[in-house]
CSV table of C-alpha atoms in Angstrom, one decimal:
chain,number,residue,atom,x,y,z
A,12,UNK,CA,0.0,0.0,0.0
A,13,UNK,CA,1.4,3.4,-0.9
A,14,UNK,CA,-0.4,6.9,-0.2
A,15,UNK,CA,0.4,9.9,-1.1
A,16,UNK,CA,-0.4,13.0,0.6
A,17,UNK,CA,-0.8,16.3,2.7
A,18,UNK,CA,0.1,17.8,6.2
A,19,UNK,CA,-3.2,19.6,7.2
A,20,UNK,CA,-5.6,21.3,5.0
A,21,UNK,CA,-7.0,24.2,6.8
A,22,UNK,CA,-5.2,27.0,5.1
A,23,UNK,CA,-6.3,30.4,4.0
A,24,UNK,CA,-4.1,30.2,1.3
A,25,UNK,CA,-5.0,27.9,-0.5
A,26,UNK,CA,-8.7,28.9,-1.2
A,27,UNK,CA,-8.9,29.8,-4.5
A,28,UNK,CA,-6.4,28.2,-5.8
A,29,UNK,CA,-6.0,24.2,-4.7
A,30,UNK,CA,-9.9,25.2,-3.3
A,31,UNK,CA,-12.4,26.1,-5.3
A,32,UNK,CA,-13.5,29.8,-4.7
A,33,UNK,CA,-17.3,29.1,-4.2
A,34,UNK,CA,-16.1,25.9,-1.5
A,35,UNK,CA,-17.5,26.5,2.2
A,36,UNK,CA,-14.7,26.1,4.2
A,37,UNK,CA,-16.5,23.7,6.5
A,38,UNK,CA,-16.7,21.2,2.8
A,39,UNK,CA,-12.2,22.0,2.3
A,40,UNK,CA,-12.1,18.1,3.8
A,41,UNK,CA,-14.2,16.7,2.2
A,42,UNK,CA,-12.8,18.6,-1.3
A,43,UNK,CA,-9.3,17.8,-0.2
A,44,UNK,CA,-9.6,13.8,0.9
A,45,UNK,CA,-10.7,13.2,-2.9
A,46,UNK,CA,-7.8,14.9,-4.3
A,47,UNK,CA,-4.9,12.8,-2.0
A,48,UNK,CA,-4.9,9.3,-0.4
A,49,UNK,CA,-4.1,10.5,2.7
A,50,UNK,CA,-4.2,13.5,5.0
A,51,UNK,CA,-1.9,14.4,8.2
A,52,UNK,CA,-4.0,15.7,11.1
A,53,UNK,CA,-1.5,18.3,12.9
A,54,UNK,CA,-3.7,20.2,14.5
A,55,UNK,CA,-3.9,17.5,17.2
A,56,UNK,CA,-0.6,18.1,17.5
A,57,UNK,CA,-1.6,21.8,19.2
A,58,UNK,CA,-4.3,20.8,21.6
A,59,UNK,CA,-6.5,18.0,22.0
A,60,UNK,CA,-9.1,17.6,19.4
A,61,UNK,CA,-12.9,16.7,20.3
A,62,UNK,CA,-14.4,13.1,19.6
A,63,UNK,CA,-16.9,14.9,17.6
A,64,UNK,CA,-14.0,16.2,15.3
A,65,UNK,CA,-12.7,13.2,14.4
A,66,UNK,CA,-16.3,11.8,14.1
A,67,UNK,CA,-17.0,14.4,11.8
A,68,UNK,CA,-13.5,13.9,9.6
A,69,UNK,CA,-14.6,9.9,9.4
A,70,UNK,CA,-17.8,11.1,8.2
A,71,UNK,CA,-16.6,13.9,5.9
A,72,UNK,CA,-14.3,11.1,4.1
A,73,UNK,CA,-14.7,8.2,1.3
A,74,UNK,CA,-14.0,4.6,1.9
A,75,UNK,CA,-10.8,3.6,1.9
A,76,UNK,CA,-9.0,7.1,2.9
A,77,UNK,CA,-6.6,7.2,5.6
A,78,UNK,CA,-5.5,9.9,8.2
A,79,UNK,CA,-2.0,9.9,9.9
A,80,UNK,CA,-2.4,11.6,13.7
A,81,UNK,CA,0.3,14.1,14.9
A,82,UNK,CA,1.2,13.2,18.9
A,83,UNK,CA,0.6,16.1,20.7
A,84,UNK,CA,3.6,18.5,21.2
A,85,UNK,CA,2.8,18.3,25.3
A,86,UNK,CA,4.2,15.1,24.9
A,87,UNK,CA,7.2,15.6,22.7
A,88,UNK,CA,7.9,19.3,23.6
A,89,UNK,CA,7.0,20.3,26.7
A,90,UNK,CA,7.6,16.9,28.9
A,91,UNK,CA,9.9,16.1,26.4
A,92,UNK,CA,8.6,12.3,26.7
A,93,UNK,CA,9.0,12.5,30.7
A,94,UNK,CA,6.5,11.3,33.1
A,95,UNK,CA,3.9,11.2,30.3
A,96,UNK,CA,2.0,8.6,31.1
A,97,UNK,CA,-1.2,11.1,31.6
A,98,UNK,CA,-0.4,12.9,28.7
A,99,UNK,CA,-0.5,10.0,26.9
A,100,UNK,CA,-4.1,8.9,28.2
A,101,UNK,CA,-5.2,12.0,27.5
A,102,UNK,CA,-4.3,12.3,23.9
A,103,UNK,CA,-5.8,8.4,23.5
A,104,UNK,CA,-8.7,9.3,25.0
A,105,UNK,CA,-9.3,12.6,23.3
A,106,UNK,CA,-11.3,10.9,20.2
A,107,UNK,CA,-9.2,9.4,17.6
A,108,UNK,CA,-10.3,5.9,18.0
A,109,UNK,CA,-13.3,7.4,16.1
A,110,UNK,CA,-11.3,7.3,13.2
A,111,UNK,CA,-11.8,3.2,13.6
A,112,UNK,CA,-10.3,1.9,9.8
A,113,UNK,CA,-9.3,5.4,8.5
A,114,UNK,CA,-7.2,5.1,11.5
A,115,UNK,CA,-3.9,5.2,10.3
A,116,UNK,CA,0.1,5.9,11.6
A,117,UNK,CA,0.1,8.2,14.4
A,118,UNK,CA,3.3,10.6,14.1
A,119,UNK,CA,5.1,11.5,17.1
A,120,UNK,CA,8.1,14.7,16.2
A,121,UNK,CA,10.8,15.4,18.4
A,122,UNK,CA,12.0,19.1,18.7
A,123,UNK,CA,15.2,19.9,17.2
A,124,UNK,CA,17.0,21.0,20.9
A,125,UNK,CA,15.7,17.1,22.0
A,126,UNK,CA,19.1,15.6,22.3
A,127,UNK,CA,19.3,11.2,21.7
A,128,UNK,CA,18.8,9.6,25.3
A,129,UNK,CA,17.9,6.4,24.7
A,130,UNK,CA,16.7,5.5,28.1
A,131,UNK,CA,13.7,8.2,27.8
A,132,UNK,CA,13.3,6.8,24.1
A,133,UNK,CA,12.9,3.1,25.4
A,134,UNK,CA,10.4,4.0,28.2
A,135,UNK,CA,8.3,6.2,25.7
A,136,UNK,CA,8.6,3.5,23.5
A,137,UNK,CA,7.4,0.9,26.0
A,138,UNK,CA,4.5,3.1,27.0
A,139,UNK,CA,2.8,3.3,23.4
A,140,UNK,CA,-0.3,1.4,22.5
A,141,UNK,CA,0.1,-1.6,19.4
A,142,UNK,CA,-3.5,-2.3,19.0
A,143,UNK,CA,-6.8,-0.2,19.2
A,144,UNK,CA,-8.1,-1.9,22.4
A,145,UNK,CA,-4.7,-1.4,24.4
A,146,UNK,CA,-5.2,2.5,23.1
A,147,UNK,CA,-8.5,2.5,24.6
A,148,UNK,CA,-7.4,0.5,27.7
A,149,UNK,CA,-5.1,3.5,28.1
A,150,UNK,CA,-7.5,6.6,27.2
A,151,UNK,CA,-9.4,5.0,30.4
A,152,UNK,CA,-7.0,6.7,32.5
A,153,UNK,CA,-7.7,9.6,31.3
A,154,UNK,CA,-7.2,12.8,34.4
A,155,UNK,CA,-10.3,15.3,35.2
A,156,UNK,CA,-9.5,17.6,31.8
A,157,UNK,CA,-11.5,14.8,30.0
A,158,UNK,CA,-14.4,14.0,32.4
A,159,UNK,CA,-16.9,15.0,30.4
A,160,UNK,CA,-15.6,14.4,26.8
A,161,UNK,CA,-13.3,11.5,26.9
A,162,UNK,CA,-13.6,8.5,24.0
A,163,UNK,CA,-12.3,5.3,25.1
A,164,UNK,CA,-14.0,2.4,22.7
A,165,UNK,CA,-11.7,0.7,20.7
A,166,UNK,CA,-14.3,-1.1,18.2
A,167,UNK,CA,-13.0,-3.7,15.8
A,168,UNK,CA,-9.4,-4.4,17.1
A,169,UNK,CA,-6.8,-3.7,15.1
A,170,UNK,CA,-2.9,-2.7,15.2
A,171,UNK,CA,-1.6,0.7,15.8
A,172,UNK,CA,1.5,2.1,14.3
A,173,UNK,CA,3.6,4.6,15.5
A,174,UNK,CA,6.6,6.8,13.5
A,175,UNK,CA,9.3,9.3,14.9
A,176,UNK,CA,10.5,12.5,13.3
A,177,UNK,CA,14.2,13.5,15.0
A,178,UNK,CA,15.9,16.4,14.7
A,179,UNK,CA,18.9,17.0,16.0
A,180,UNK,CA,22.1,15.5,15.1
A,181,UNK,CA,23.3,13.2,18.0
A,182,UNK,CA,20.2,10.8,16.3
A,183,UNK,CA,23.1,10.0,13.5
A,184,UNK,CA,23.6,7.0,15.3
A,185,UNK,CA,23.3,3.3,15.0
A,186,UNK,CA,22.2,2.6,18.1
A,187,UNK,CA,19.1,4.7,18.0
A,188,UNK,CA,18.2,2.6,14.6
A,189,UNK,CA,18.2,-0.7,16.8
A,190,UNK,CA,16.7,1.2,18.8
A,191,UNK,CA,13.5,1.6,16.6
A,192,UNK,CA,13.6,-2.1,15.1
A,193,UNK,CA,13.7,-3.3,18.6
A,194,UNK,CA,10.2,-1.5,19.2
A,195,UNK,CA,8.9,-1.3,15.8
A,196,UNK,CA,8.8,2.8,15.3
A,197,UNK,CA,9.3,3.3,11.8
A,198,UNK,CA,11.9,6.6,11.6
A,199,UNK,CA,10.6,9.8,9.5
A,200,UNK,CA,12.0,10.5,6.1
A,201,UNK,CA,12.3,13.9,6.6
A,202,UNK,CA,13.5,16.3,3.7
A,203,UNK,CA,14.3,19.4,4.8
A,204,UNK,CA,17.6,20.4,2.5
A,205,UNK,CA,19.8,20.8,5.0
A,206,UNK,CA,18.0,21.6,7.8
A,207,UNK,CA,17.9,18.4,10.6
A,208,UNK,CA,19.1,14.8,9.8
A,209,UNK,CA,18.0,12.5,7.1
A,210,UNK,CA,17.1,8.9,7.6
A,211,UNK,CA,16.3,6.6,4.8
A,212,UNK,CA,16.6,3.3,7.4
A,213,UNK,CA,13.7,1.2,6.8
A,214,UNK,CA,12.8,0.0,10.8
A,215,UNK,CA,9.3,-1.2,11.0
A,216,UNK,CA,7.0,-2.4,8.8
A,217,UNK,CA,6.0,0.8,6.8
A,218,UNK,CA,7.6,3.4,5.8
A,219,UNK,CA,6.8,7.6,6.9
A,220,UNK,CA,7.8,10.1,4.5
A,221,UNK,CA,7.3,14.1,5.3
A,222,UNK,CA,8.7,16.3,2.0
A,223,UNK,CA,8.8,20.2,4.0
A,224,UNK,CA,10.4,21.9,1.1
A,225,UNK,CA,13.1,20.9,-1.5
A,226,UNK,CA,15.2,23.7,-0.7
A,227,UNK,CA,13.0,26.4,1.3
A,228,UNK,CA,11.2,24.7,4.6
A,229,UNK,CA,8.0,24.3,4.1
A,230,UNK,CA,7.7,26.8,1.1
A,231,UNK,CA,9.7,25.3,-2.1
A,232,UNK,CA,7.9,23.3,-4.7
A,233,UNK,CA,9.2,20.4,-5.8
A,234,UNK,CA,10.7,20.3,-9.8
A,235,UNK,CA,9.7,17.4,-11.8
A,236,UNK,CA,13.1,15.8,-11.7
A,237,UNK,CA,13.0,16.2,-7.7
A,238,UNK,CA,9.3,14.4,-7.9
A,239,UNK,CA,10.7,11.7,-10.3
A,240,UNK,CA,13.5,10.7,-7.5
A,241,UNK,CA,11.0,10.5,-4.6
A,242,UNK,CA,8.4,7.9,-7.3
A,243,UNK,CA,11.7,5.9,-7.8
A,244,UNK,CA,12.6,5.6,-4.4
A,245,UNK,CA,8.5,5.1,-3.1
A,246,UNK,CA,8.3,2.1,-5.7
A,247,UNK,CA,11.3,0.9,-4.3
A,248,UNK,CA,10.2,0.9,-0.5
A,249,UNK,CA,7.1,0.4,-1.8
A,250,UNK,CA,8.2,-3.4,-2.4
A,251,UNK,CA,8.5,-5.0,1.0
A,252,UNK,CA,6.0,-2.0,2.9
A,253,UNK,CA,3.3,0.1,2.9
A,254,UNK,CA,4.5,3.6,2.3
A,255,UNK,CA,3.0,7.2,3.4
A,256,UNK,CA,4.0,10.3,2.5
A,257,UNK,CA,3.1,14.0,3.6
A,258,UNK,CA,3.9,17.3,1.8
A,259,UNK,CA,4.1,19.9,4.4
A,260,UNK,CA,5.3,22.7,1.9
A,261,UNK,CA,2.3,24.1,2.0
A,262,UNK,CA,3.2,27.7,2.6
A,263,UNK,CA,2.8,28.7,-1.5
A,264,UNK,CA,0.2,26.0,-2.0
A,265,UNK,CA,2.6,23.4,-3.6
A,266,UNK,CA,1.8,20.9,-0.7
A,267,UNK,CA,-1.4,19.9,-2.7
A,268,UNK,CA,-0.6,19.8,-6.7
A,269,UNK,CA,2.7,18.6,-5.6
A,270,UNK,CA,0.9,15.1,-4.0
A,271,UNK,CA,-1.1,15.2,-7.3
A,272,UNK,CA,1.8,15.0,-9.2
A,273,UNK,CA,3.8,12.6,-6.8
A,274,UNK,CA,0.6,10.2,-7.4
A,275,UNK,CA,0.1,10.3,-11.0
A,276,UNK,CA,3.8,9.3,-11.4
A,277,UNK,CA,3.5,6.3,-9.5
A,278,UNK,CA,0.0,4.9,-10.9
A,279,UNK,CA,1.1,5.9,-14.5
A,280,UNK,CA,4.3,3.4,-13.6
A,281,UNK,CA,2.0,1.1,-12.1
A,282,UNK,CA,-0.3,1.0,-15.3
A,283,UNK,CA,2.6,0.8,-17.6
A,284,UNK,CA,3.8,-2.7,-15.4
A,285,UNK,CA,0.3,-3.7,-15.7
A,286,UNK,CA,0.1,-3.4,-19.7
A,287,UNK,CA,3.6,-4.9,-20.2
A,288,UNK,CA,2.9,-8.3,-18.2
A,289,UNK,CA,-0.5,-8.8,-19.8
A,290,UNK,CA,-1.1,-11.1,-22.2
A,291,UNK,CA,-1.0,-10.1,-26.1
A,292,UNK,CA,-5.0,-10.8,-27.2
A,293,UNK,CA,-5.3,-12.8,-30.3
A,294,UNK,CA,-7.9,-12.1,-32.9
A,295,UNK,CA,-10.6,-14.9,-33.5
A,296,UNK,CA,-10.2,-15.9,-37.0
């Protein structure tokens, strides 16, 4: 499985030009979620979002679609994965089970000042739910904040995936990429020029790809010869594990055409496979 792609979609400047002028903003989901396979939720990321939010993003999406779920920067940030066993029920209990099976990786970025340790890494690790029920098991202990809006039913099991975005050098280390096989947190892709490290280890059994800018963070479009290296290197993860990847340029609204674009290379590949290992029809004489 490979989807393409965007970080967020609530941005005034896009309407107009990925958004259709006359589009209520209260339809941009719904618009956007039919343009890409996938869509990052980062505003979870912020503050904890409302079960009747992620209700409402289940409902405003087809079949099929899939969200990725930012961790919430109390979390990463502020406790800086310390003590956050709270934190952690909070954010599970907040509502995103109600994504059920558009449920997908959940994203968990480090700050660029957060330094390796791996004994804070392996105890945040060991604390993070695998499957929907252990998620909701967890949301149950959930503090006062969520008393009266907390959402802690797993329905159907099924497993939970989890991917870290590092940056800050002392991660350039082979020890923190055991690390992540040991616990099965795929590492972050992360293109950012020059900006923080780049990873292209493979360490769990999917693969998290976030594209901020080919040479500007999170303004730079990406050039067609750019695009045509990431397709070649998705089909190539693509081979042994599911693959997701996020545009987060979104600053000059390449974010969206730019997933387009990434997508149509890859199923235009796809087709021309398809073609060449079908059978020649012969004509009925």
């Amino acid at each position: 499985m490979i989807r393409i792609g965007i970080s967020g979609w609530t941005y005034a400047p896009w309407r107009g030009v990925f958004f259709p002028e006359d589009l209520p903003q209260k339809r941009e989901l719904e618009y956007a979620s039919r343009q890409v396979q996938t869509i990052e939720i980062n505003g979870s990321f912020y503050a904890l979002q409302r079960p009747s939010s992620y209700q409402a993003w289940h409902a405003a999406t087809p079949a099929q679609f899939v969200f990725a779920v930012k961790g919430s920067r109390f979390i990463t940030h502020l406790r800086r994965l310390k003590d956050v066993e709270k934190p952690l029920a909070n954010f599970f209990a907040s509502g995103v089970l109600r994504l059920r099976e558009k449920l997908g990786p959940f994203l968990w970025q480090l700050p660029p000042n957060f330094v390796y340790d791996r004994q804070r890494l392996e105890a945040f690790f060991e604390l993070l739910p695998r499957r929907s029920d252990a998620a909701a098991a967890l949301g149950r202990q959930h503090d006062n904040r969520l008393r009266f809006r907390a959402s802690t039913r797993a329905g159907n099991v099924r497993p939970l995936r989890h991917a870290l975005e590092v940056r800050h050098k002392s991660f350039e280390n082979p020890e923190f990429i055991e690390l992540l096989r040991q616990h099965h947190v795929a590492l972050v892709v992360s293109d950012s020029g020059d900006k923080w490290p780049f990873f292209e280890d493979v360490t769990a059994d999917f693969v998290y790809v976030r594209l901020h800018g080919a040479e500007e963070l999170y303004a730079s479009g990406y050039t067609n010869a750019a695009l045509d290296k990431w397709a070649a290197k998705i089909r190539r993860w693509g081979r042994n594990s599911d693959v997701f990847v996020y545009f987060d340029n979104d600053q000059k609204v390449h974010a969206p055409f730019d997933a387009i674009a990434l997508t149509q290379r890859l199923e235009a590949k796809a087709g021309n496979r398809k073609r060449k290992n079908q059978p020649e029809l012969q004509q009925v004489q």
